[in-house]
Amino acid sequence: MMTTQPVIFFDGVCNLCNASVQFVIKHDKKNYFRFSALQGKYAEKFLPKFNVKPEELVSILLLEQGRLYTKSSSALRVVKRLNGLWPLLYVFIIVPKFIRDWVYDIVAKNRYKWWGRQESCWVPTPELKEKFYP
């Protein structure tokens, strides 16, 4: 069941990642994105096609038009589609990827220490369930 809509893969036990998903949902007025926890069956099924092991990731991923984006590239491509002024952040795409990803890696490495983690994946409300893959 490959979707034509872009899918954001996220760490389902990370508080920062869960807050980011909720932020995207709030600012995705065109209902553009779908979501899957890295710990879920959808990620387990599709990410190996891109030589990615979900259990080894510390990055939000974006699967869009058959291409998988990682780290800062995925985050910037996501904000580009949100409503409001958030797409203006896409200007940071001009910063060399190795610099953007270096900053991203610092945050990713410390995300549990700074924001904490949950014992289990966040469960969306019934109203939001259609946006998530198991």
Short mmCIF file of N, CA, C and O in Angstrom, two decimals:
data_model
loop_
_atom_site.label_atom_id
_atom_site.label_comp_id
_atom_site.label_asym_id
_atom_site.label_seq_id
_atom_site.Cartn_x
_atom_site.Cartn_y
_atom_site.Cartn_z
N MET A 1 0.84 -1.18 0.00
CA MET A 1 0.00 0.00 0.00
C MET A 1 0.89 1.25 0.00
O MET A 1 1.02 1.94 1.00
N MET A 2 1.53 1.53 -1.10
CA MET A 2 2.34 2.74 -1.22
C MET A 2 1.39 3.89 -1.50
O MET A 2 0.50 3.78 -2.32
N THR A 3 1.58 4.96 -0.78
CA THR A 3 0.70 6.10 -0.90
C THR A 3 1.26 7.11 -1.91
O THR A 3 2.46 7.19 -2.10
N THR A 4 0.36 7.85 -2.53
CA THR A 4 0.81 8.92 -3.41
C THR A 4 1.06 10.20 -2.62
O THR A 4 1.71 11.10 -3.10
N GLN A 5 0.52 10.26 -1.40
CA GLN A 5 0.74 11.42 -0.54
C GLN A 5 2.07 11.26 0.18
O GLN A 5 2.45 10.15 0.55
N PRO A 6 2.77 12.36 0.39
CA PRO A 6 4.04 12.29 1.12
C PRO A 6 3.84 11.75 2.54
O PRO A 6 2.84 12.06 3.19
N VAL A 7 4.78 10.93 2.98
CA VAL A 7 4.72 10.34 4.31
C VAL A 7 5.91 10.83 5.13
O VAL A 7 7.06 10.74 4.68
N ILE A 8 5.63 11.32 6.32
CA ILE A 8 6.67 11.71 7.26
C ILE A 8 6.86 10.56 8.23
O ILE A 8 5.91 10.15 8.92
N PHE A 9 8.07 10.01 8.28
CA PHE A 9 8.42 8.97 9.22
C PHE A 9 9.09 9.65 10.42
O PHE A 9 9.99 10.47 10.23
N PHE A 10 8.68 9.28 11.63
CA PHE A 10 9.18 9.94 12.83
C PHE A 10 9.37 8.92 13.95
O PHE A 10 8.78 7.85 13.93
N ASP A 11 10.18 9.29 14.91
CA ASP A 11 10.42 8.46 16.09
C ASP A 11 9.20 8.59 17.00
O ASP A 11 8.97 9.64 17.59
N GLY A 12 8.44 7.54 17.11
CA GLY A 12 7.18 7.57 17.84
C GLY A 12 7.30 7.72 19.34
O GLY A 12 6.31 8.00 20.01
N VAL A 13 8.48 7.51 19.91
CA VAL A 13 8.64 7.66 21.36
C VAL A 13 9.34 8.96 21.74
O VAL A 13 9.51 9.27 22.90
N CYS A 14 9.74 9.74 20.76
CA CYS A 14 10.46 11.00 20.99
C CYS A 14 9.45 12.13 21.18
O CYS A 14 8.61 12.38 20.31
N ASN A 15 9.57 12.84 22.30
CA ASN A 15 8.65 13.95 22.56
C ASN A 15 8.80 15.07 21.53
O ASN A 15 7.80 15.65 21.09
N LEU A 16 10.02 15.38 21.14
CA LEU A 16 10.24 16.42 20.11
C LEU A 16 9.61 15.99 18.79
O LEU A 16 8.95 16.80 18.13
N CYS A 17 9.80 14.75 18.41
CA CYS A 17 9.24 14.26 17.15
C CYS A 17 7.72 14.29 17.17
O CYS A 17 7.08 14.70 16.19
N ASN A 18 7.13 13.86 18.27
CA ASN A 18 5.68 13.88 18.39
C ASN A 18 5.13 15.30 18.36
O ASN A 18 4.12 15.56 17.72
N ALA A 19 5.82 16.21 19.03
CA ALA A 19 5.40 17.62 18.99
C ALA A 19 5.52 18.17 17.57
O ALA A 19 4.67 18.94 17.11
N SER A 20 6.56 17.75 16.86
CA SER A 20 6.75 18.19 15.47
C SER A 20 5.62 17.69 14.58
O SER A 20 5.12 18.42 13.73
N VAL A 21 5.22 16.43 14.77
CA VAL A 21 4.12 15.87 13.99
C VAL A 21 2.84 16.65 14.27
O VAL A 21 2.11 17.01 13.34
N GLN A 22 2.57 16.93 15.53
CA GLN A 22 1.37 17.68 15.87
C GLN A 22 1.42 19.10 15.29
O GLN A 22 0.39 19.62 14.85
N PHE A 23 2.61 19.69 15.26
CA PHE A 23 2.79 21.00 14.65
C PHE A 23 2.47 20.95 13.16
O PHE A 23 1.77 21.81 12.62
N VAL A 24 2.98 19.93 12.48
CA VAL A 24 2.73 19.79 11.04
C VAL A 24 1.24 19.59 10.79
O VAL A 24 0.67 20.23 9.89
N ILE A 25 0.60 18.75 11.57
CA ILE A 25 -0.84 18.53 11.40
C ILE A 25 -1.60 19.85 11.52
O ILE A 25 -2.48 20.16 10.72
N LYS A 26 -1.24 20.64 12.52
CA LYS A 26 -1.92 21.92 12.75
C LYS A 26 -1.73 22.90 11.58
O LYS A 26 -2.62 23.67 11.26
N HIS A 27 -0.57 22.86 10.93
CA HIS A 27 -0.25 23.82 9.88
C HIS A 27 -0.34 23.24 8.46
O HIS A 27 0.04 23.89 7.51
N ASP A 28 -0.85 22.02 8.35
CA ASP A 28 -1.02 21.36 7.06
C ASP A 28 -2.48 21.49 6.64
O ASP A 28 -3.23 20.52 6.62
N LYS A 29 -2.90 22.68 6.31
CA LYS A 29 -4.30 22.96 6.02
C LYS A 29 -4.79 22.26 4.74
O LYS A 29 -5.98 22.06 4.55
N LYS A 30 -3.86 21.90 3.87
CA LYS A 30 -4.25 21.24 2.62
C LYS A 30 -4.26 19.71 2.76
O LYS A 30 -4.47 19.01 1.78
N ASN A 31 -4.02 19.22 3.98
CA ASN A 31 -4.04 17.78 4.24
C ASN A 31 -3.07 17.03 3.32
O ASN A 31 -3.38 15.99 2.77
N TYR A 32 -1.88 17.57 3.16
CA TYR A 32 -0.88 17.07 2.23
C TYR A 32 -0.13 15.85 2.76
O TYR A 32 0.15 14.93 2.01
N PHE A 33 0.17 15.83 4.06
CA PHE A 33 1.05 14.79 4.62
C PHE A 33 0.29 13.66 5.29
O PHE A 33 -0.80 13.84 5.80
N ARG A 34 0.95 12.50 5.30
CA ARG A 34 0.57 11.34 6.09
C ARG A 34 1.77 11.03 6.99
O ARG A 34 2.87 11.52 6.75
N PHE A 35 1.56 10.19 7.99
CA PHE A 35 2.59 9.96 9.00
C PHE A 35 2.72 8.48 9.32
O PHE A 35 1.75 7.74 9.25
N SER A 36 3.94 8.10 9.71
CA SER A 36 4.18 6.74 10.18
C SER A 36 5.33 6.77 11.18
O SER A 36 6.38 7.36 10.90
N ALA A 37 5.11 6.14 12.33
CA ALA A 37 6.19 6.02 13.30
C ALA A 37 7.25 5.07 12.74
O ALA A 37 6.93 4.10 12.04
N LEU A 38 8.50 5.37 13.02
CA LEU A 38 9.59 4.49 12.59
C LEU A 38 9.45 3.10 13.19
O LEU A 38 9.95 2.13 12.63
N GLN A 39 8.75 3.00 14.31
CA GLN A 39 8.54 1.72 14.98
C GLN A 39 7.35 0.95 14.41
O GLN A 39 7.07 -0.15 14.85
N GLY A 40 6.67 1.51 13.41
CA GLY A 40 5.46 0.90 12.89
C GLY A 40 5.69 -0.07 11.74
O GLY A 40 6.77 -0.14 11.15
N LYS A 41 4.63 -0.77 11.40
CA LYS A 41 4.68 -1.77 10.32
C LYS A 41 4.90 -1.13 8.95
O LYS A 41 5.58 -1.69 8.09
N TYR A 42 4.32 0.04 8.72
CA TYR A 42 4.49 0.72 7.43
C TYR A 42 5.96 1.05 7.19
O TYR A 42 6.50 0.79 6.12
N ALA A 43 6.62 1.60 8.20
CA ALA A 43 8.04 1.93 8.09
C ALA A 43 8.86 0.65 7.91
O ALA A 43 9.77 0.60 7.08
N GLU A 44 8.51 -0.37 8.65
CA GLU A 44 9.21 -1.65 8.56
C GLU A 44 9.10 -2.25 7.16
O GLU A 44 10.03 -2.87 6.66
N LYS A 45 7.98 -2.01 6.52
CA LYS A 45 7.75 -2.57 5.19
C LYS A 45 8.41 -1.74 4.08
O LYS A 45 9.01 -2.30 3.15
N PHE A 46 8.33 -0.42 4.15
CA PHE A 46 8.77 0.41 3.02
C PHE A 46 10.19 0.95 3.11
O PHE A 46 10.84 1.13 2.09
N LEU A 47 10.68 1.22 4.29
CA LEU A 47 12.01 1.83 4.39
C LEU A 47 13.15 0.91 3.92
O LEU A 47 14.11 1.40 3.34
N PRO A 48 13.06 -0.41 4.13
CA PRO A 48 14.14 -1.26 3.59
C PRO A 48 14.29 -1.16 2.07
O PRO A 48 15.39 -1.40 1.55
N LYS A 49 13.24 -0.76 1.36
CA LYS A 49 13.35 -0.56 -0.09
C LYS A 49 14.33 0.56 -0.43
O LYS A 49 14.81 0.66 -1.55
N PHE A 50 14.62 1.41 0.56
CA PHE A 50 15.57 2.51 0.39
C PHE A 50 16.87 2.24 1.15
O PHE A 50 17.63 3.15 1.44
N ASN A 51 17.08 0.95 1.48
CA ASN A 51 18.26 0.52 2.25
C ASN A 51 18.35 1.24 3.59
O ASN A 51 19.42 1.64 4.02
N VAL A 52 17.20 1.42 4.23
CA VAL A 52 17.12 2.10 5.51
C VAL A 52 16.54 1.12 6.53
O VAL A 52 15.54 0.45 6.25
N LYS A 53 17.16 1.05 7.69
CA LYS A 53 16.65 0.24 8.79
C LYS A 53 16.03 1.18 9.81
O LYS A 53 16.74 1.97 10.44
N PRO A 54 14.70 1.14 9.98
CA PRO A 54 14.03 2.08 10.87
C PRO A 54 14.62 2.12 12.28
O PRO A 54 14.71 3.19 12.89
N GLU A 55 15.05 0.98 12.79
CA GLU A 55 15.57 0.93 14.16
C GLU A 55 16.91 1.64 14.33
O GLU A 55 17.35 1.91 15.44
N GLU A 56 17.58 1.98 13.23
CA GLU A 56 18.87 2.65 13.30
C GLU A 56 18.78 4.16 13.06
O GLU A 56 19.80 4.84 13.05
N LEU A 57 17.59 4.66 12.88
CA LEU A 57 17.43 6.06 12.50
C LEU A 57 17.32 7.01 13.68
O LEU A 57 16.75 6.68 14.71
N VAL A 58 17.88 8.19 13.51
CA VAL A 58 17.71 9.29 14.45
C VAL A 58 17.30 10.53 13.66
O VAL A 58 17.72 11.63 13.93
N SER A 59 16.46 10.31 12.66
CA SER A 59 16.09 11.39 11.75
C SER A 59 14.63 11.28 11.38
O SER A 59 14.08 10.18 11.30
N ILE A 60 14.03 12.42 11.15
CA ILE A 60 12.71 12.44 10.53
C ILE A 60 12.96 12.26 9.03
O ILE A 60 13.85 12.87 8.46
N LEU A 61 12.17 11.40 8.42
CA LEU A 61 12.30 11.14 7.00
C LEU A 61 11.06 11.61 6.28
O LEU A 61 9.96 11.60 6.85
N LEU A 62 11.21 11.95 5.03
CA LEU A 62 10.08 12.33 4.20
C LEU A 62 10.15 11.52 2.92
O LEU A 62 11.13 11.59 2.18
N LEU A 63 9.11 10.74 2.69
CA LEU A 63 8.97 10.00 1.44
C LEU A 63 8.02 10.80 0.57
O LEU A 63 6.85 10.96 0.89
N GLU A 64 8.56 11.36 -0.52
CA GLU A 64 7.77 12.23 -1.40
C GLU A 64 8.10 11.91 -2.84
O GLU A 64 9.27 11.93 -3.24
N GLN A 65 7.07 11.59 -3.61
CA GLN A 65 7.22 11.27 -5.04
C GLN A 65 8.29 10.21 -5.27
O GLN A 65 9.12 10.33 -6.17
N GLY A 66 8.27 9.16 -4.44
CA GLY A 66 9.17 8.05 -4.61
C GLY A 66 10.60 8.30 -4.16
O GLY A 66 11.46 7.44 -4.33
N ARG A 67 10.86 9.44 -3.57
CA ARG A 67 12.22 9.78 -3.12
C ARG A 67 12.20 9.96 -1.60
O ARG A 67 11.26 10.55 -1.06
N LEU A 68 13.25 9.48 -0.95
CA LEU A 68 13.35 9.58 0.50
C LEU A 68 14.33 10.68 0.88
O LEU A 68 15.49 10.67 0.48
N TYR A 69 13.84 11.65 1.65
CA TYR A 69 14.66 12.76 2.14
C TYR A 69 14.94 12.55 3.62
O TYR A 69 14.08 12.05 4.35
N THR A 70 16.14 12.93 4.05
CA THR A 70 16.54 12.73 5.43
C THR A 70 16.98 14.05 6.07
O THR A 70 17.24 15.03 5.38
N LYS A 71 17.06 14.01 7.39
CA LYS A 71 17.61 15.08 8.21
C LYS A 71 17.07 16.46 7.82
O LYS A 71 15.87 16.65 7.70
N SER A 72 17.97 17.42 7.62
CA SER A 72 17.53 18.80 7.37
C SER A 72 16.76 18.93 6.06
O SER A 72 15.85 19.75 5.96
N SER A 73 17.10 18.12 5.08
CA SER A 73 16.38 18.20 3.79
C SER A 73 14.92 17.83 3.97
O SER A 73 14.03 18.46 3.39
N SER A 74 14.66 16.79 4.77
CA SER A 74 13.26 16.41 4.99
C SER A 74 12.52 17.49 5.77
O SER A 74 11.39 17.85 5.41
N ALA A 75 13.15 18.04 6.80
CA ALA A 75 12.50 19.07 7.60
C ALA A 75 12.18 20.31 6.76
O ALA A 75 11.08 20.86 6.86
N LEU A 76 13.12 20.71 5.93
CA LEU A 76 12.89 21.91 5.10
C LEU A 76 11.81 21.66 4.04
O LEU A 76 11.00 22.54 3.75
N ARG A 77 11.79 20.46 3.48
CA ARG A 77 10.75 20.15 2.49
C ARG A 77 9.36 20.12 3.14
O ARG A 77 8.37 20.46 2.51
N VAL A 78 9.31 19.72 4.40
CA VAL A 78 8.04 19.72 5.12
C VAL A 78 7.56 21.15 5.36
O VAL A 78 6.42 21.49 5.03
N VAL A 79 8.42 22.01 5.91
CA VAL A 79 7.97 23.39 6.21
C VAL A 79 7.58 24.13 4.94
O VAL A 79 6.72 25.02 4.99
N LYS A 80 8.17 23.75 3.83
CA LYS A 80 7.85 24.39 2.55
C LYS A 80 6.36 24.23 2.19
O LYS A 80 5.78 25.07 1.51
N ARG A 81 5.71 23.16 2.69
CA ARG A 81 4.32 22.86 2.37
C ARG A 81 3.31 23.36 3.40
O ARG A 81 2.11 23.21 3.21
N LEU A 82 3.79 23.94 4.49
CA LEU A 82 2.88 24.37 5.55
C LEU A 82 2.27 25.73 5.25
O LEU A 82 2.78 26.49 4.44
N ASN A 83 1.17 26.04 5.94
CA ASN A 83 0.54 27.34 5.74
C ASN A 83 1.22 28.40 6.60
O ASN A 83 2.03 28.08 7.47
N GLY A 84 0.91 29.63 6.36
CA GLY A 84 1.50 30.72 7.12
C GLY A 84 2.87 31.10 6.57
O GLY A 84 3.15 30.94 5.38
N LEU A 85 3.72 31.60 7.44
CA LEU A 85 5.05 32.06 7.05
C LEU A 85 6.11 30.96 7.10
O LEU A 85 7.26 31.19 6.73
N TRP A 86 5.74 29.78 7.56
CA TRP A 86 6.70 28.69 7.70
C TRP A 86 7.48 28.37 6.43
O TRP A 86 8.67 28.06 6.50
N PRO A 87 6.88 28.43 5.24
CA PRO A 87 7.64 28.13 4.03
C PRO A 87 8.85 29.05 3.82
O PRO A 87 9.77 28.69 3.08
N LEU A 88 8.86 30.21 4.47
CA LEU A 88 10.02 31.09 4.35
C LEU A 88 11.30 30.43 4.87
O LEU A 88 12.40 30.77 4.44
N LEU A 89 11.16 29.47 5.79
CA LEU A 89 12.32 28.76 6.31
C LEU A 89 13.03 27.94 5.24
O LEU A 89 14.20 27.57 5.41
N TYR A 90 12.34 27.67 4.16
CA TYR A 90 12.95 26.89 3.08
C TYR A 90 14.17 27.59 2.49
O TYR A 90 15.00 26.95 1.85
N VAL A 91 14.33 28.86 2.75
CA VAL A 91 15.51 29.59 2.27
C VAL A 91 16.80 28.94 2.79
O VAL A 91 17.84 29.03 2.14
N PHE A 92 16.72 28.24 3.92
CA PHE A 92 17.91 27.59 4.48
C PHE A 92 18.41 26.42 3.63
O PHE A 92 19.49 25.90 3.88
N ILE A 93 17.66 26.07 2.60
CA ILE A 93 18.11 25.02 1.69
C ILE A 93 19.40 25.45 0.97
O ILE A 93 20.16 24.61 0.50
N ILE A 94 19.66 26.76 0.92
CA ILE A 94 20.88 27.24 0.27
C ILE A 94 22.13 27.00 1.12
O ILE A 94 23.24 27.02 0.61
N VAL A 95 21.93 26.78 2.41
CA VAL A 95 23.06 26.43 3.28
C VAL A 95 23.54 25.04 2.88
O VAL A 95 22.71 24.14 2.68
N PRO A 96 24.84 24.85 2.75
CA PRO A 96 25.33 23.52 2.35
C PRO A 96 24.78 22.42 3.28
O PRO A 96 24.70 22.59 4.50
N LYS A 97 24.41 21.30 2.66
CA LYS A 97 23.78 20.19 3.38
C LYS A 97 24.62 19.72 4.56
O LYS A 97 24.08 19.43 5.62
N PHE A 98 25.93 19.65 4.40
CA PHE A 98 26.75 19.14 5.50
C PHE A 98 26.67 20.06 6.73
O PHE A 98 26.75 19.58 7.87
N ILE A 99 26.47 21.35 6.53
CA ILE A 99 26.30 22.28 7.66
C ILE A 99 24.91 22.11 8.27
O ILE A 99 24.76 22.01 9.50
N ARG A 100 23.88 22.09 7.42
CA ARG A 100 22.51 21.90 7.92
C ARG A 100 22.40 20.59 8.69
O ARG A 100 21.81 20.55 9.78
N ASP A 101 22.96 19.53 8.14
CA ASP A 101 22.86 18.22 8.79
C ASP A 101 23.69 18.15 10.07
O ASP A 101 23.34 17.43 11.00
N TRP A 102 24.77 18.91 10.15
CA TRP A 102 25.57 18.95 11.37
C TRP A 102 24.72 19.51 12.52
O TRP A 102 24.69 18.95 13.62
N VAL A 103 24.01 20.61 12.25
CA VAL A 103 23.12 21.20 13.26
C VAL A 103 21.99 20.22 13.59
O VAL A 103 21.66 19.99 14.76
N TYR A 104 21.42 19.63 12.56
CA TYR A 104 20.34 18.65 12.75
C TYR A 104 20.82 17.51 13.65
O TYR A 104 20.12 17.08 14.57
N ASP A 105 22.02 17.00 13.39
CA ASP A 105 22.56 15.88 14.15
C ASP A 105 22.75 16.22 15.62
O ASP A 105 22.56 15.36 16.49
N ILE A 106 23.13 17.44 15.92
CA ILE A 106 23.29 17.86 17.32
C ILE A 106 21.95 17.76 18.05
O ILE A 106 21.85 17.22 19.15
N VAL A 107 20.91 18.28 17.41
CA VAL A 107 19.57 18.22 18.01
C VAL A 107 19.11 16.77 18.11
O VAL A 107 18.62 16.34 19.16
N ALA A 108 19.28 15.99 17.05
CA ALA A 108 18.84 14.59 17.05
C ALA A 108 19.55 13.78 18.13
O ALA A 108 18.93 12.96 18.82
N LYS A 109 20.82 14.01 18.30
CA LYS A 109 21.61 13.27 19.29
C LYS A 109 21.13 13.57 20.71
O LYS A 109 21.18 12.72 21.59
N ASN A 110 20.66 14.78 20.95
CA ASN A 110 20.27 15.22 22.29
C ASN A 110 18.76 15.28 22.51
O ASN A 110 18.31 15.74 23.57
N ARG A 111 17.97 14.83 21.56
CA ARG A 111 16.52 15.02 21.64
C ARG A 111 15.90 14.36 22.87
O ARG A 111 15.00 14.92 23.48
N TYR A 112 16.35 13.18 23.25
CA TYR A 112 15.78 12.54 24.45
C TYR A 112 16.20 13.28 25.72
O TYR A 112 15.43 13.43 26.64
N LYS A 113 17.43 13.74 25.75
CA LYS A 113 17.94 14.44 26.93
C LYS A 113 17.23 15.77 27.10
O LYS A 113 16.86 16.15 28.22
N TRP A 114 17.02 16.51 26.01
CA TRP A 114 16.42 17.83 26.09
C TRP A 114 14.90 17.82 26.17
O TRP A 114 14.30 18.65 26.84
N TRP A 115 14.24 16.91 25.45
CA TRP A 115 12.78 16.90 25.39
C TRP A 115 12.15 15.66 26.02
O TRP A 115 10.95 15.63 26.22
N GLY A 116 12.92 14.63 26.27
CA GLY A 116 12.41 13.42 26.88
C GLY A 116 11.87 12.43 25.86
O GLY A 116 11.86 12.68 24.66
N ARG A 117 11.44 11.31 26.40
CA ARG A 117 10.87 10.26 25.55
C ARG A 117 9.71 9.60 26.27
O ARG A 117 9.60 9.68 27.48
N GLN A 118 8.88 8.95 25.48
CA GLN A 118 7.72 8.24 26.02
C GLN A 118 8.03 6.75 26.07
O GLN A 118 8.93 6.27 25.37
N GLU A 119 7.27 6.03 26.86
CA GLU A 119 7.46 4.58 26.94
C GLU A 119 6.88 3.87 25.72
O GLU A 119 7.32 2.78 25.37
N SER A 120 5.91 4.50 25.07
CA SER A 120 5.30 3.89 23.89
C SER A 120 5.00 5.00 22.88
O SER A 120 5.05 6.18 23.20
N CYS A 121 4.67 4.59 21.68
CA CYS A 121 4.38 5.56 20.62
C CYS A 121 3.12 6.35 20.94
O CYS A 121 2.17 5.83 21.52
N TRP A 122 3.12 7.61 20.51
CA TRP A 122 1.96 8.47 20.65
C TRP A 122 0.82 7.90 19.80
O TRP A 122 1.01 7.47 18.66
N VAL A 123 -0.37 7.88 20.34
CA VAL A 123 -1.54 7.37 19.63
C VAL A 123 -2.39 8.56 19.20
O VAL A 123 -2.81 9.36 20.04
N PRO A 124 -2.64 8.72 17.90
CA PRO A 124 -3.45 9.85 17.44
C PRO A 124 -4.91 9.69 17.87
O PRO A 124 -5.39 8.58 18.08
N THR A 125 -5.58 10.82 17.94
CA THR A 125 -7.00 10.80 18.27
C THR A 125 -7.76 10.14 17.12
O THR A 125 -7.26 10.06 15.99
N PRO A 126 -8.98 9.69 17.37
CA PRO A 126 -9.77 9.09 16.28
C PRO A 126 -9.92 10.01 15.07
O PRO A 126 -9.93 9.55 13.94
N GLU A 127 -10.01 11.32 15.30
CA GLU A 127 -10.16 12.27 14.20
C GLU A 127 -8.91 12.32 13.31
O GLU A 127 -8.98 12.62 12.13
N LEU A 128 -7.74 12.04 13.90
CA LEU A 128 -6.48 12.11 13.17
C LEU A 128 -6.01 10.77 12.62
O LEU A 128 -5.07 10.71 11.85
N LYS A 129 -6.64 9.70 13.02
CA LYS A 129 -6.18 8.35 12.68
C LYS A 129 -6.00 8.14 11.17
O LYS A 129 -5.10 7.43 10.74
N GLU A 130 -6.83 8.77 10.35
CA GLU A 130 -6.73 8.60 8.90
C GLU A 130 -5.42 9.14 8.33
O GLU A 130 -5.03 8.79 7.23
N LYS A 131 -4.73 9.97 9.07
CA LYS A 131 -3.47 10.55 8.61
C LYS A 131 -2.27 9.64 8.91
O LYS A 131 -1.16 9.94 8.50
N PHE A 132 -2.48 8.56 9.65
CA PHE A 132 -1.40 7.71 10.12
C PHE A 132 -1.46 6.31 9.53
O PHE A 132 -2.54 5.75 9.37
N TYR A 133 -0.29 5.78 9.24
CA TYR A 133 -0.17 4.38 8.84
C TYR A 133 0.36 3.60 10.01
O TYR A 133 1.16 4.11 10.79
N PRO A 134 -0.10 2.36 10.16
CA PRO A 134 0.32 1.57 11.34
C PRO A 134 1.81 1.26 11.34
O PRO A 134 2.48 1.30 10.39
#
